[in-house]
Each structure stands twice: as structure tokens, then as C-alpha cells.
Amino acid sequence: MKDIIIIGGGASGMMAAVKAKENNPDKSVLLVEKQNRIGRKLLSTGNGRCNLTNLNAEKSRYHGSFRKYMDTVLNRCSANDVIGEFERMGLRVKAEGDGRVYPLSNHAASVLDVLRFRLNKLGVEMLCDTAVKDIKKNKKGFSVITDKESLECKKLIIATGSCASPKLGSDKSGLSILEKLGIKTVPFSPVLCPVKVKSDYIASLKGVRASGSASLYDGYKLVKSEFGEIQFTEDSLSGICVFNLSSTLNKTKKPEIRLDLMPDYSFNDTLNILISNKEIFNDRAVEDLLTGIFNKKLGLVLLKASGIKPLSREISSLTQSELKRLTSVIKAFSFKPTMQNDFGNAQAASGGVIGTELDPQTMESLRIRGLYIIGECVDIDGDCGGFNLQFAFASGIIAGESV
């Protein structure tokens, strides 16, 4: 019989194990992980640098049914509190643009190493290569049935993650087990991922990058706008600003993404720039009109999308009506999402245990006492930039201190 078992050796599970043992030094703490080592997914975060939190973490940066409790969580464990925990473990960090916090080493391995060292020093037991198949509630606590044996414990923390990044071992097994216990959940959906779109022009834009704003509409209603670098792939829109729209996309009935490729200029200002280029390049071919403004491939696509042809004619022949049409496309280049990419391209997932099932002060289940649910198992997902790891570590700290 163990005092505390944590299922899942990812970011939230490792932090929960650290805090559980620190707060209960005389109790036995066991961390169970189905992979052959803990923290594997953590190594891939932040492009291998591990964006471990964000100084601007606040409720508005999160989505899902647990969002309404994020003030409670962040008051209990802010970004600075997470940083403080890591500094006590020996990690040095640095803050970059938009409040993103990285290890000073610029390597995710540094974050994993200090967690592993702390777990070892505290004497937390670790059981890897062990998949949990079922959980049973009993009078003494819980029976955790694995593919090798049955483990008993008084208190149990579930940190099994979501379906995002299945190549790193992610799946919905933890959520399926919780559903069998009667806990209400929302199915996982991929977020922070490229968005597949239907367009006659997307394939010819493959590899192009452009700065601008990306706005998600539901019919005529603006849902959300994001600014940043937009990346075009063979069949998708990508980039952080598009990633941040993806968490809202599955809630829209008639989704449309509009790109403003000159967001710092009004419609009239943009039109006047085109008029100026017409005068400067008046004897050149129409295909050269957007020289000095856009990447050549993007410029040609914008001209085609405006219905301007032939592109071989002289710029001086362009009419005011054609320039206005082109301005409209530049300010609202429209794409129809067909579906989000699969979990393989997703950095996170929406869905999980519904917020009303949990006590945000402790992360304990309100339905089953002694059971705690943290990290990606909870129906909460953050914007790109360290917000998801902030919740993972914060929820792990709160649960670990509460068991």
C-alpha cells in the first residue's frame, strides 16, 4: 500500500510528485509512467527550449470549462511562483518577448534534469514501462491496475495528459478510465496546430511567411483576432497567430479566417500605397505592382485573387476599381477552414475533465475524494507561449501540496 500514487510522468505529474513528497516526507510517493522514461514530451516543448511559463499568464489566455477557475489557480500559483519552484531546484531562467520564460541554458533538458534530480533526492519511487489499465475505488483508497500488477494507494493523482503529440506516447487512456469512474469529460480536440483550409491559392503559397493579423469569423461575427507571423503550407495556415485561433475554431458553425496583410495601415492608406506604386512602376508589368511590399509569390497570388488579369499588361493600365479590389484582398484575404490538423501536429488539446468536477483550490475531484486530476487531463488549454506548461506546473504544485 502506497500513500500517494501519481499516474503520468509528464510536466504536471513530475511537479506533483515533487511537491507531494516535499510536503509528506514520511509518506511513500510512487510515480507511474507508461513510457520507458519520464518527461519525454517536455523535451520537445518550445522547439526544444521549453517555454516553461509566461509572465503574462491570466485567465483571458485560457479556454475550456475550467477557465472560470483560472483566477483561483493563478492566485494560488502564479508564473513567478512556478519560476520560484524551479529556482529552488537549481534552474536559472530568462524572460524573453511577450513574457515567455525559458531556461538560461536554452535547453529543455535542463528543466527535465532539475526535476529528475529533485525526485531522486527526495526518494520518490518511479515505475516506468508500466501502463495503467484501470482504477478502482475501494474503502482504503484506490486500486491501480497496470499491465503488470495491481497497486494500492490511499490517494491518487491523475496526470496522464491528452492526445496531443501521439508519437511521444500521448493518448486518451487516462480520460477513458476517469469516464468509467463516472467523471464527466469533454472529448479531446487538437489545438495550437495548423488549420487546413480550402483555397485555390494555398498550394502556391507553400513556404511563404508574412506578418499580419489573422481573424476568425463565425459567419459575419468576429470571434477572435491575433497578430504575428503567418506561415503558409501546402494545405494549411500556420504560425502562432493561427495556432491561437485553433482552440476556438471547433466552436464555430461557419468558420472563416481572414488575413489582414497590412494591419498597420487603413484601407485608404493601403490604397494610396498601391496608387503610389502604380506611379513609380507605371511602365512595368502588373505582376510587379506589389514589389517592395510583399514576397513575390504572395504578391502574385494577391493579384490573381483580386481577379486582375492579364498580369503581363502595363501597371499604368490598372483602374481605380481594380486597385480597390486588390486593397480589399490585402486587408481581408479569406480562407475557409476544412478541418484542423490531426493530433500529430498539435501542441496541445482542448477537452478533458469538465471544470465543475474539480475543486480549483486543491485540484481534487468533487465526486471522488482522494482523487486529484491535473495538467492536460483537465478541460483547459492555453494560448501559445508557455501558458499550457504554466497550468501543468501550477496544477501539479497545487495537487501535490493538497494530498
mmCIF file of C-alpha atoms in Angstrom:
data_model
loop_
_atom_site.group_PDB
_atom_site.id
_atom_site.type_symbol
_atom_site.label_atom_id
_atom_site.label_comp_id
_atom_site.label_asym_id
_atom_site.label_seq_id
_atom_site.Cartn_x
_atom_site.Cartn_y
_atom_site.Cartn_z
ATOM 1 C CA MET A 1 0.000 0.000 0.000
ATOM 2 C CA LYS A 2 1.444 3.324 -1.117
ATOM 3 C CA ASP A 3 0.352 6.590 0.437
ATOM 4 C CA ILE A 4 0.304 8.534 -2.837
ATOM 5 C CA ILE A 5 0.479 7.386 -6.466
ATOM 6 C CA ILE A 6 0.832 9.773 -9.399
ATOM 7 C CA ILE A 7 -0.064 8.350 -12.805
ATOM 8 C CA GLY A 8 1.806 10.137 -15.594
ATOM 9 C CA GLY A 9 5.417 11.287 -15.626
ATOM 10 C CA GLY A 10 4.943 14.438 -17.677
ATOM 11 C CA ALA A 11 5.282 18.062 -16.573
ATOM 12 C CA SER A 12 2.333 18.126 -14.172
ATOM 13 C CA GLY A 13 2.939 14.623 -12.815
ATOM 14 C CA MET A 14 6.622 15.224 -12.048
ATOM 15 C CA MET A 15 5.881 18.521 -10.311
ATOM 16 C CA ALA A 16 3.043 16.937 -8.319
ATOM 17 C CA ALA A 17 5.369 14.145 -7.201
ATOM 18 C CA VAL A 18 7.996 16.665 -6.055
ATOM 19 C CA LYS A 19 5.513 18.691 -4.023
ATOM 20 C CA ALA A 20 3.727 15.635 -2.613
ATOM 21 C CA LYS A 21 6.987 14.250 -1.243
ATOM 22 C CA GLU A 22 8.243 17.635 0.000
ATOM 23 C CA ASN A 23 5.011 18.113 1.933
ATOM 24 C CA ASN A 24 4.811 14.481 3.087
ATOM 25 C CA PRO A 25 8.433 13.382 3.623
ATOM 26 C CA ASP A 26 7.397 10.411 5.747
ATOM 27 C CA LYS A 27 4.879 9.093 3.207
ATOM 28 C CA SER A 28 5.538 6.851 0.229
ATOM 29 C CA VAL A 29 5.145 8.512 -3.169
ATOM 30 C CA LEU A 30 5.163 6.489 -6.394
ATOM 31 C CA LEU A 31 5.276 7.959 -9.915
ATOM 32 C CA VAL A 32 3.966 5.590 -12.614
ATOM 33 C CA GLU A 33 4.848 6.243 -16.293
ATOM 34 C CA LYS A 34 3.972 4.099 -19.313
ATOM 35 C CA GLN A 35 6.992 5.285 -21.350
ATOM 36 C CA ASN A 36 10.482 3.935 -20.673
ATOM 37 C CA ARG A 37 11.462 7.259 -19.067
ATOM 38 C CA ILE A 38 9.759 10.270 -17.525
ATOM 39 C CA GLY A 39 9.476 13.720 -19.092
ATOM 40 C CA ARG A 40 9.862 12.692 -22.707
ATOM 41 C CA LYS A 41 7.265 15.144 -24.033
ATOM 42 C CA LEU A 42 8.759 18.010 -22.024
ATOM 43 C CA LEU A 43 11.933 17.791 -24.112
ATOM 44 C CA SER A 44 10.027 18.763 -27.267
ATOM 45 C CA THR A 45 8.322 21.871 -25.895
ATOM 46 C CA GLY A 46 9.312 25.349 -27.028
ATOM 47 C CA ASN A 47 11.152 23.902 -30.039
ATOM 48 C CA GLY A 48 13.420 22.049 -27.647
ATOM 49 C CA ARG A 49 13.961 25.085 -25.422
ATOM 50 C CA CYS A 50 10.996 24.524 -23.050
ATOM 51 C CA ASN A 51 8.908 27.674 -22.710
ATOM 52 C CA LEU A 52 8.075 26.746 -19.119
ATOM 53 C CA THR A 53 5.749 29.635 -18.223
ATOM 54 C CA ASN A 54 4.668 33.133 -19.226
ATOM 55 C CA LEU A 55 4.852 36.258 -17.055
ATOM 56 C CA ASN A 56 1.571 37.429 -18.613
ATOM 57 C CA ALA A 57 -0.415 34.368 -17.541
ATOM 58 C CA GLU A 58 -4.006 35.356 -16.789
ATOM 59 C CA LYS A 59 -7.470 33.882 -17.227
ATOM 60 C CA SER A 60 -8.022 35.551 -20.611
ATOM 61 C CA ARG A 61 -5.240 33.430 -22.136
ATOM 62 C CA TYR A 62 -7.096 30.174 -21.409
ATOM 63 C CA HIS A 63 -10.061 28.315 -22.918
ATOM 64 C CA GLY A 64 -12.331 25.489 -21.797
ATOM 65 C CA SER A 65 -14.796 24.768 -18.988
ATOM 66 C CA PHE A 66 -12.115 25.126 -16.288
ATOM 67 C CA ARG A 67 -11.285 28.654 -17.497
ATOM 68 C CA LYS A 68 -13.635 30.302 -14.975
ATOM 69 C CA TYR A 69 -11.485 28.891 -12.166
ATOM 70 C CA MET A 70 -8.151 30.115 -13.544
ATOM 71 C CA ASP A 71 -8.067 33.183 -11.288
ATOM 72 C CA THR A 72 -8.131 30.827 -8.313
ATOM 73 C CA VAL A 73 -5.339 28.680 -9.753
ATOM 74 C CA LEU A 74 -3.143 31.641 -10.692
ATOM 75 C CA ASN A 75 -3.677 33.275 -7.320
ATOM 76 C CA ARG A 76 -2.538 30.042 -5.706
ATOM 77 C CA CYS A 77 0.361 29.555 -8.114
ATOM 78 C CA SER A 78 1.404 32.389 -10.434
ATOM 79 C CA ALA A 79 4.102 32.379 -13.090
ATOM 80 C CA ASN A 80 6.529 33.826 -10.540
ATOM 81 C CA ASP A 81 5.631 31.022 -8.119
ATOM 82 C CA VAL A 82 6.467 28.430 -10.807
ATOM 83 C CA ILE A 83 9.754 30.217 -11.520
ATOM 84 C CA GLY A 84 10.499 30.231 -7.792
ATOM 85 C CA GLU A 85 9.954 26.479 -7.555
ATOM 86 C CA PHE A 86 12.406 25.858 -10.383
ATOM 87 C CA GLU A 87 14.986 28.256 -8.975
ATOM 88 C CA ARG A 88 14.866 26.339 -5.684
ATOM 89 C CA MET A 89 15.606 23.200 -7.694
ATOM 90 C CA GLY A 90 18.625 24.875 -9.279
ATOM 91 C CA LEU A 91 17.253 26.057 -12.626
ATOM 92 C CA ARG A 92 18.123 29.536 -13.860
ATOM 93 C CA VAL A 93 15.667 31.162 -16.250
ATOM 94 C CA LYS A 94 15.344 34.174 -18.531
ATOM 95 C CA ALA A 95 12.330 36.102 -19.810
ATOM 96 C CA GLU A 96 12.036 36.974 -23.491
ATOM 97 C CA GLY A 97 9.488 38.813 -25.653
ATOM 98 C CA ASP A 98 5.801 38.558 -24.735
ATOM 99 C CA GLY A 99 6.707 37.305 -21.247
ATOM 100 C CA ARG A 100 7.939 33.891 -22.394
ATOM 101 C CA VAL A 101 10.239 32.249 -19.859
ATOM 102 C CA TYR A 102 12.965 29.796 -20.881
ATOM 103 C CA PRO A 103 15.817 28.050 -19.068
ATOM 104 C CA LEU A 104 19.008 30.111 -19.212
ATOM 105 C CA SER A 105 20.677 27.160 -20.949
ATOM 106 C CA ASN A 106 18.132 27.326 -23.806
ATOM 107 C CA HIS A 107 17.716 23.550 -23.496
ATOM 108 C CA ALA A 108 14.576 21.742 -22.336
ATOM 109 C CA ALA A 109 16.834 19.023 -20.928
ATOM 110 C CA SER A 110 17.838 21.441 -18.154
ATOM 111 C CA VAL A 111 14.224 21.648 -16.971
ATOM 112 C CA LEU A 112 13.835 17.881 -17.021
ATOM 113 C CA ASP A 113 17.171 17.332 -15.306
ATOM 114 C CA VAL A 114 16.402 19.512 -12.275
ATOM 115 C CA LEU A 115 13.035 17.768 -11.884
ATOM 116 C CA ARG A 116 14.662 14.337 -12.089
ATOM 117 C CA PHE A 117 17.407 15.306 -9.647
ATOM 118 C CA ARG A 118 14.828 16.604 -7.166
ATOM 119 C CA LEU A 119 12.675 13.479 -7.468
ATOM 120 C CA ASN A 120 15.713 11.286 -6.860
ATOM 121 C CA LYS A 121 16.923 13.339 -3.904
ATOM 122 C CA LEU A 122 13.500 13.236 -2.271
ATOM 123 C CA GLY A 123 13.294 9.483 -2.701
ATOM 124 C CA VAL A 124 10.225 9.417 -4.951
ATOM 125 C CA GLU A 125 9.803 5.908 -6.346
ATOM 126 C CA MET A 126 9.450 5.656 -10.128
ATOM 127 C CA LEU A 127 7.893 2.856 -12.111
ATOM 128 C CA CYS A 128 8.384 3.239 -15.877
ATOM 129 C CA ASP A 129 7.306 0.997 -18.775
ATOM 130 C CA THR A 130 4.050 0.461 -16.897
ATOM 131 C CA ALA A 131 0.660 1.177 -18.457
ATOM 132 C CA VAL A 132 -2.359 1.744 -16.234
ATOM 133 C CA LYS A 133 -5.382 -0.185 -17.455
ATOM 134 C CA ASP A 134 -7.998 0.621 -14.826
ATOM 135 C CA ILE A 135 -8.652 2.295 -11.481
ATOM 136 C CA LYS A 136 -10.970 1.013 -8.783
ATOM 137 C CA LYS A 137 -12.164 2.968 -5.739
ATOM 138 C CA ASN A 138 -12.177 0.963 -2.508
ATOM 139 C CA LYS A 139 -12.560 1.564 1.227
ATOM 140 C CA LYS A 140 -8.848 2.132 1.809
ATOM 141 C CA GLY A 141 -8.333 4.304 -1.265
ATOM 142 C CA PHE A 142 -7.647 3.076 -4.796
ATOM 143 C CA SER A 143 -6.539 0.034 -6.719
ATOM 144 C CA VAL A 144 -4.441 0.943 -9.755
ATOM 145 C CA ILE A 145 -4.472 -1.977 -12.213
ATOM 146 C CA THR A 146 -1.493 -1.942 -14.568
ATOM 147 C CA ASP A 147 -0.338 -4.242 -17.344
ATOM 148 C CA LYS A 148 1.966 -5.920 -14.796
ATOM 149 C CA GLU A 149 0.368 -5.777 -11.353
ATOM 150 C CA SER A 150 -2.232 -4.147 -9.136
ATOM 151 C CA LEU A 151 -1.036 -1.261 -6.961
ATOM 152 C CA GLU A 152 -2.837 0.051 -3.896
ATOM 153 C CA CYS A 153 -2.773 3.623 -2.599
ATOM 154 C CA LYS A 154 -4.588 5.965 -0.235
ATOM 155 C CA LYS A 155 -4.536 8.979 -2.555
ATOM 156 C CA LEU A 156 -4.220 9.187 -6.318
ATOM 157 C CA ILE A 157 -3.198 11.942 -8.748
ATOM 158 C CA ILE A 158 -4.071 11.563 -12.442
ATOM 159 C CA ALA A 159 -1.670 13.341 -14.808
ATOM 160 C CA THR A 160 -1.965 11.214 -17.921
ATOM 161 C CA GLY A 161 -2.084 14.073 -20.441
ATOM 162 C CA SER A 162 -4.106 14.373 -23.648
ATOM 163 C CA CYS A 163 -3.980 13.074 -27.222
ATOM 164 C CA ALA A 164 -1.589 15.777 -28.454
ATOM 165 C CA SER A 165 1.734 14.509 -29.875
ATOM 166 C CA PRO A 166 0.872 10.772 -30.029
ATOM 167 C CA LYS A 167 4.406 9.959 -31.242
ATOM 168 C CA LEU A 168 5.559 10.882 -27.746
ATOM 169 C CA GLY A 169 3.128 8.458 -26.145
ATOM 170 C CA SER A 170 0.069 10.667 -25.691
ATOM 171 C CA ASP A 171 -3.404 9.129 -25.839
ATOM 172 C CA LYS A 172 -6.822 9.312 -24.201
ATOM 173 C CA SER A 173 -6.405 6.280 -21.949
ATOM 174 C CA GLY A 174 -6.450 8.330 -18.736
ATOM 175 C CA LEU A 175 -9.624 10.138 -19.725
ATOM 176 C CA SER A 176 -11.306 6.837 -20.624
ATOM 177 C CA ILE A 177 -10.516 5.451 -17.169
ATOM 178 C CA LEU A 178 -11.896 8.570 -15.467
ATOM 179 C CA GLU A 179 -15.103 8.310 -17.508
ATOM 180 C CA LYS A 180 -15.582 4.754 -16.198
ATOM 181 C CA LEU A 181 -15.440 6.219 -12.688
ATOM 182 C CA GLY A 182 -18.384 8.463 -13.561
ATOM 183 C CA ILE A 183 -16.424 11.680 -14.032
ATOM 184 C CA LYS A 184 -17.791 13.970 -16.715
ATOM 185 C CA THR A 185 -15.468 14.887 -19.575
ATOM 186 C CA VAL A 186 -15.257 16.715 -22.898
ATOM 187 C CA PRO A 187 -13.677 14.805 -25.834
ATOM 188 C CA PHE A 188 -10.159 15.879 -26.785
ATOM 189 C CA SER A 189 -9.657 18.052 -29.886
ATOM 190 C CA PRO A 190 -6.319 19.221 -31.312
ATOM 191 C CA VAL A 191 -5.370 22.866 -30.644
ATOM 192 C CA LEU A 192 -2.292 25.027 -31.171
ATOM 193 C CA CYS A 193 -1.959 23.482 -34.589
ATOM 194 C CA PRO A 194 -2.061 24.486 -38.264
ATOM 195 C CA VAL A 195 -5.523 24.898 -39.767
ATOM 196 C CA LYS A 196 -6.310 23.132 -43.029
ATOM 197 C CA VAL A 197 -8.104 25.405 -45.478
ATOM 198 C CA LYS A 198 -9.899 25.209 -48.796
ATOM 199 C CA SER A 199 -8.427 27.670 -51.283
ATOM 200 C CA ASP A 200 -7.389 27.850 -54.920
ATOM 201 C CA TYR A 201 -4.231 29.633 -53.854
ATOM 202 C CA ILE A 202 -2.888 27.893 -50.731
ATOM 203 C CA ALA A 203 -0.679 25.349 -52.542
ATOM 204 C CA SER A 204 1.178 28.050 -54.496
ATOM 205 C CA LEU A 205 1.962 29.854 -51.220
ATOM 206 C CA LYS A 206 3.786 26.888 -49.681
ATOM 207 C CA GLY A 207 6.806 28.099 -47.701
ATOM 208 C CA VAL A 208 5.803 31.782 -47.693
ATOM 209 C CA ARG A 209 5.823 33.741 -44.420
ATOM 210 C CA ALA A 210 4.164 37.117 -43.872
ATOM 211 C CA SER A 211 3.411 39.403 -40.945
ATOM 212 C CA GLY A 212 -0.186 40.332 -40.373
ATOM 213 C CA SER A 213 -3.339 39.659 -38.418
ATOM 214 C CA ALA A 214 -5.452 36.525 -38.587
ATOM 215 C CA SER A 215 -9.128 36.851 -37.656
ATOM 216 C CA LEU A 216 -11.599 34.041 -37.117
ATOM 217 C CA TYR A 217 -15.198 34.753 -38.114
ATOM 218 C CA ASP A 218 -18.305 32.700 -37.488
ATOM 219 C CA GLY A 219 -20.345 33.822 -40.451
ATOM 220 C CA TYR A 220 -20.281 37.628 -40.176
ATOM 221 C CA LYS A 221 -19.392 37.649 -36.464
ATOM 222 C CA LEU A 222 -15.779 38.306 -35.450
ATOM 223 C CA VAL A 223 -14.737 35.651 -32.908
ATOM 224 C CA LYS A 224 -11.067 36.391 -32.320
ATOM 225 C CA SER A 225 -8.083 38.209 -33.853
ATOM 226 C CA GLU A 226 -4.377 37.510 -33.434
ATOM 227 C CA PHE A 227 -1.294 39.314 -34.746
ATOM 228 C CA GLY A 228 2.044 37.816 -35.739
ATOM 229 C CA GLU A 229 3.804 35.802 -38.404
ATOM 230 C CA ILE A 230 1.550 33.826 -40.741
ATOM 231 C CA GLN A 231 3.033 30.762 -42.415
ATOM 232 C CA PHE A 232 1.586 29.052 -45.469
ATOM 233 C CA THR A 233 1.966 25.318 -46.076
ATOM 234 C CA GLU A 234 0.709 23.185 -48.939
ATOM 235 C CA ASP A 235 -2.790 22.911 -47.482
ATOM 236 C CA SER A 236 -2.797 24.882 -44.232
ATOM 237 C CA LEU A 237 -2.362 28.198 -42.493
ATOM 238 C CA SER A 238 0.199 28.072 -39.713
ATOM 239 C CA GLY A 239 2.126 30.303 -37.314
ATOM 240 C CA ILE A 240 1.490 31.245 -33.687
ATOM 241 C CA CYS A 241 -1.349 33.650 -34.512
ATOM 242 C CA VAL A 242 -3.182 30.861 -36.387
ATOM 243 C CA PHE A 243 -2.410 28.366 -33.595
ATOM 244 C CA ASN A 244 -4.153 30.694 -31.149
ATOM 245 C CA LEU A 245 -7.291 30.677 -33.318
ATOM 246 C CA SER A 246 -7.400 26.884 -33.480
ATOM 247 C CA SER A 247 -8.736 26.440 -29.931
ATOM 248 C CA THR A 248 -11.852 28.444 -30.865
ATOM 249 C CA LEU A 249 -12.311 27.025 -34.360
ATOM 250 C CA ASN A 250 -14.160 23.869 -33.311
ATOM 251 C CA LYS A 251 -16.788 26.018 -31.574
ATOM 252 C CA THR A 252 -17.754 27.921 -34.739
ATOM 253 C CA LYS A 253 -20.533 26.851 -37.102
ATOM 254 C CA LYS A 254 -19.486 28.797 -40.223
ATOM 255 C CA PRO A 255 -15.743 29.384 -39.756
ATOM 256 C CA GLU A 256 -13.790 31.754 -41.975
ATOM 257 C CA ILE A 257 -10.255 33.049 -41.461
ATOM 258 C CA ARG A 258 -9.442 36.468 -42.868
ATOM 259 C CA LEU A 259 -5.872 37.685 -43.115
ATOM 260 C CA ASP A 260 -5.042 41.381 -42.974
ATOM 261 C CA LEU A 261 -1.605 41.517 -44.568
ATOM 262 C CA MET A 262 -1.150 45.237 -43.891
ATOM 263 C CA PRO A 263 -2.703 45.581 -40.407
ATOM 264 C CA ASP A 264 -0.847 48.791 -39.588
ATOM 265 C CA TYR A 265 -2.491 50.606 -42.495
ATOM 266 C CA SER A 266 -6.133 51.551 -43.028
ATOM 267 C CA PHE A 267 -7.962 50.652 -46.221
ATOM 268 C CA ASN A 268 -7.379 54.143 -47.638
ATOM 269 C CA ASP A 269 -3.725 54.175 -46.590
ATOM 270 C CA THR A 270 -3.205 50.821 -48.287
ATOM 271 C CA LEU A 271 -4.987 52.026 -51.415
ATOM 272 C CA ASN A 272 -2.791 55.150 -51.521
ATOM 273 C CA ILE A 273 0.332 52.982 -51.309
ATOM 274 C CA LEU A 274 -0.877 50.989 -54.322
ATOM 275 C CA ILE A 275 -1.611 54.213 -56.198
ATOM 276 C CA SER A 276 1.914 55.381 -55.394
ATOM 277 C CA ASN A 277 3.399 52.101 -56.653
ATOM 278 C CA LYS A 278 1.348 52.442 -59.825
ATOM 279 C CA GLU A 279 3.022 55.790 -60.492
ATOM 280 C CA ILE A 280 6.524 54.545 -59.574
ATOM 281 C CA PHE A 281 6.320 51.331 -61.639
ATOM 282 C CA ASN A 282 3.916 52.600 -64.319
ATOM 283 C CA ASP A 283 5.836 51.072 -67.245
ATOM 284 C CA ARG A 284 6.347 47.687 -65.569
ATOM 285 C CA ALA A 285 4.084 44.638 -65.853
ATOM 286 C CA VAL A 286 1.168 44.343 -63.399
ATOM 287 C CA GLU A 287 2.907 41.369 -61.763
ATOM 288 C CA ASP A 288 5.480 43.861 -60.362
ATOM 289 C CA LEU A 289 2.954 46.192 -58.696
ATOM 290 C CA LEU A 290 3.472 44.816 -55.172
ATOM 291 C CA THR A 291 7.271 44.904 -55.354
ATOM 292 C CA GLY A 292 8.650 46.329 -52.123
ATOM 293 C CA ILE A 293 5.538 45.344 -50.165
ATOM 294 C CA PHE A 294 5.180 41.563 -50.331
ATOM 295 C CA ASN A 295 7.107 38.410 -51.103
ATOM 296 C CA LYS A 296 6.964 37.845 -54.891
ATOM 297 C CA LYS A 297 4.882 34.640 -54.634
ATOM 298 C CA LEU A 298 2.437 36.245 -52.218
ATOM 299 C CA GLY A 299 2.150 39.345 -54.409
ATOM 300 C CA LEU A 300 1.245 37.286 -57.468
ATOM 301 C CA VAL A 301 -1.383 35.345 -55.524
ATOM 302 C CA LEU A 302 -2.977 38.541 -54.192
ATOM 303 C CA LEU A 303 -3.198 39.933 -57.717
ATOM 304 C CA LYS A 304 -4.792 36.735 -59.002
ATOM 305 C CA ALA A 305 -7.220 36.583 -56.068
ATOM 306 C CA SER A 306 -8.277 40.131 -56.980
ATOM 307 C CA GLY A 307 -9.256 38.994 -60.461
ATOM 308 C CA ILE A 308 -6.721 41.289 -62.106
ATOM 309 C CA LYS A 309 -5.547 39.961 -65.481
ATOM 310 C CA PRO A 310 -3.567 39.611 -67.540
ATOM 311 C CA LEU A 311 -0.612 40.185 -65.241
ATOM 312 C CA SER A 312 1.591 40.892 -68.264
ATOM 313 C CA ARG A 313 -0.073 44.189 -69.122
ATOM 314 C CA GLU A 314 1.393 47.531 -68.016
ATOM 315 C CA ILE A 315 0.733 48.785 -64.497
ATOM 316 C CA SER A 316 -0.363 52.124 -65.938
ATOM 317 C CA SER A 317 -3.483 50.380 -67.294
ATOM 318 C CA LEU A 318 -4.791 49.483 -63.818
ATOM 319 C CA THR A 319 -8.096 51.143 -62.968
ATOM 320 C CA GLN A 320 -9.146 52.631 -59.623
ATOM 321 C CA SER A 321 -11.712 49.827 -59.308
ATOM 322 C CA GLU A 322 -9.005 47.162 -59.729
ATOM 323 C CA LEU A 323 -6.790 48.832 -57.137
ATOM 324 C CA LYS A 324 -9.690 48.921 -54.678
ATOM 325 C CA ARG A 325 -10.394 45.208 -55.275
ATOM 326 C CA LEU A 326 -6.738 44.437 -54.624
ATOM 327 C CA THR A 327 -6.810 46.536 -51.453
ATOM 328 C CA SER A 328 -9.846 44.578 -50.231
ATOM 329 C CA VAL A 329 -7.996 41.281 -50.716
ATOM 330 C CA ILE A 330 -4.866 42.558 -48.958
ATOM 331 C CA LYS A 331 -6.957 43.706 -45.991
ATOM 332 C CA ALA A 332 -9.179 40.591 -45.857
ATOM 333 C CA PHE A 333 -7.644 37.617 -47.657
ATOM 334 C CA SER A 334 -10.254 34.948 -46.935
ATOM 335 C CA PHE A 335 -9.805 31.203 -46.322
ATOM 336 C CA LYS A 336 -12.398 28.560 -45.459
ATOM 337 C CA PRO A 337 -11.147 26.081 -42.829
ATOM 338 C CA THR A 338 -11.965 22.494 -43.734
ATOM 339 C CA MET A 339 -10.682 20.836 -40.571
ATOM 340 C CA GLN A 340 -7.894 21.159 -38.053
ATOM 341 C CA ASN A 341 -4.797 19.059 -38.483
ATOM 342 C CA ASP A 342 -4.679 15.840 -36.506
ATOM 343 C CA PHE A 343 -3.190 15.405 -33.041
ATOM 344 C CA GLY A 344 0.193 14.657 -34.585
ATOM 345 C CA ASN A 345 0.640 18.336 -35.437
ATOM 346 C CA ALA A 346 -0.987 19.708 -32.284
ATOM 347 C CA GLN A 347 0.989 21.206 -29.421
ATOM 348 C CA ALA A 348 -1.949 20.769 -27.042
ATOM 349 C CA ALA A 349 -5.552 19.599 -26.859
ATOM 350 C CA SER A 350 -8.832 21.068 -25.747
ATOM 351 C CA GLY A 351 -11.145 18.848 -23.744
ATOM 352 C CA GLY A 352 -10.683 16.772 -20.618
ATOM 353 C CA VAL A 353 -12.373 16.650 -17.243
ATOM 354 C CA ILE A 354 -15.124 19.289 -17.013
ATOM 355 C CA GLY A 355 -14.279 22.170 -14.698
ATOM 356 C CA THR A 356 -17.259 21.676 -12.384
ATOM 357 C CA GLU A 357 -15.892 18.236 -11.447
ATOM 358 C CA LEU A 358 -12.890 19.750 -9.622
ATOM 359 C CA ASP A 359 -12.058 21.922 -6.629
ATOM 360 C CA PRO A 360 -9.666 24.559 -8.041
ATOM 361 C CA GLN A 361 -8.206 25.173 -4.591
ATOM 362 C CA THR A 362 -6.856 21.605 -4.471
ATOM 363 C CA MET A 363 -7.493 20.002 -7.910
ATOM 364 C CA GLU A 364 -9.377 17.250 -6.051
ATOM 365 C CA SER A 365 -12.367 15.550 -7.633
ATOM 366 C CA LEU A 366 -15.637 16.695 -6.082
ATOM 367 C CA ARG A 367 -17.149 13.326 -6.979
ATOM 368 C CA ILE A 368 -14.410 11.021 -5.640
ATOM 369 C CA ARG A 369 -12.478 12.203 -2.602
ATOM 370 C CA GLY A 370 -8.783 11.436 -2.572
ATOM 371 C CA LEU A 371 -8.601 11.615 -6.385
ATOM 372 C CA TYR A 372 -6.800 14.586 -7.961
ATOM 373 C CA ILE A 373 -6.760 15.484 -11.667
ATOM 374 C CA ILE A 374 -4.183 17.841 -13.182
ATOM 375 C CA GLY A 375 -2.469 19.055 -16.343
ATOM 376 C CA GLU A 376 -3.826 18.202 -19.782
ATOM 377 C CA CYS A 377 -6.419 15.854 -18.273
ATOM 378 C CA VAL A 378 -8.380 18.972 -17.316
ATOM 379 C CA ASP A 379 -10.616 20.762 -19.830
ATOM 380 C CA ILE A 380 -8.353 23.782 -20.142
ATOM 381 C CA ASP A 381 -5.993 24.879 -22.903
ATOM 382 C CA GLY A 382 -3.887 28.000 -23.129
ATOM 383 C CA ASP A 383 -2.598 30.192 -25.911
ATOM 384 C CA CYS A 384 0.802 29.521 -27.428
ATOM 385 C CA GLY A 385 3.661 30.927 -25.339
ATOM 386 C CA GLY A 386 4.122 28.898 -22.157
ATOM 387 C CA PHE A 387 0.560 29.133 -20.868
ATOM 388 C CA ASN A 388 -0.106 25.390 -21.045
ATOM 389 C CA LEU A 389 3.052 24.494 -19.134
ATOM 390 C CA GLN A 390 2.186 27.195 -16.581
ATOM 391 C CA PHE A 391 -1.084 25.366 -15.893
ATOM 392 C CA ALA A 392 0.619 21.970 -15.899
ATOM 393 C CA PHE A 393 3.163 23.032 -13.287
ATOM 394 C CA ALA A 394 0.679 25.117 -11.273
ATOM 395 C CA SER A 395 -1.919 22.345 -11.091
ATOM 396 C CA GLY A 396 0.838 19.884 -10.154
ATOM 397 C CA ILE A 397 2.040 22.147 -7.354
ATOM 398 C CA ILE A 398 -1.497 22.689 -6.027
ATOM 399 C CA ALA A 399 -2.374 18.976 -6.077
ATOM 400 C CA GLY A 400 0.989 17.941 -4.633
ATOM 401 C CA GLU A 401 0.574 20.353 -1.742
ATOM 402 C CA SER A 402 -3.022 19.215 -1.157
ATOM 403 C CA VAL A 403 -2.725 15.424 -0.991
#
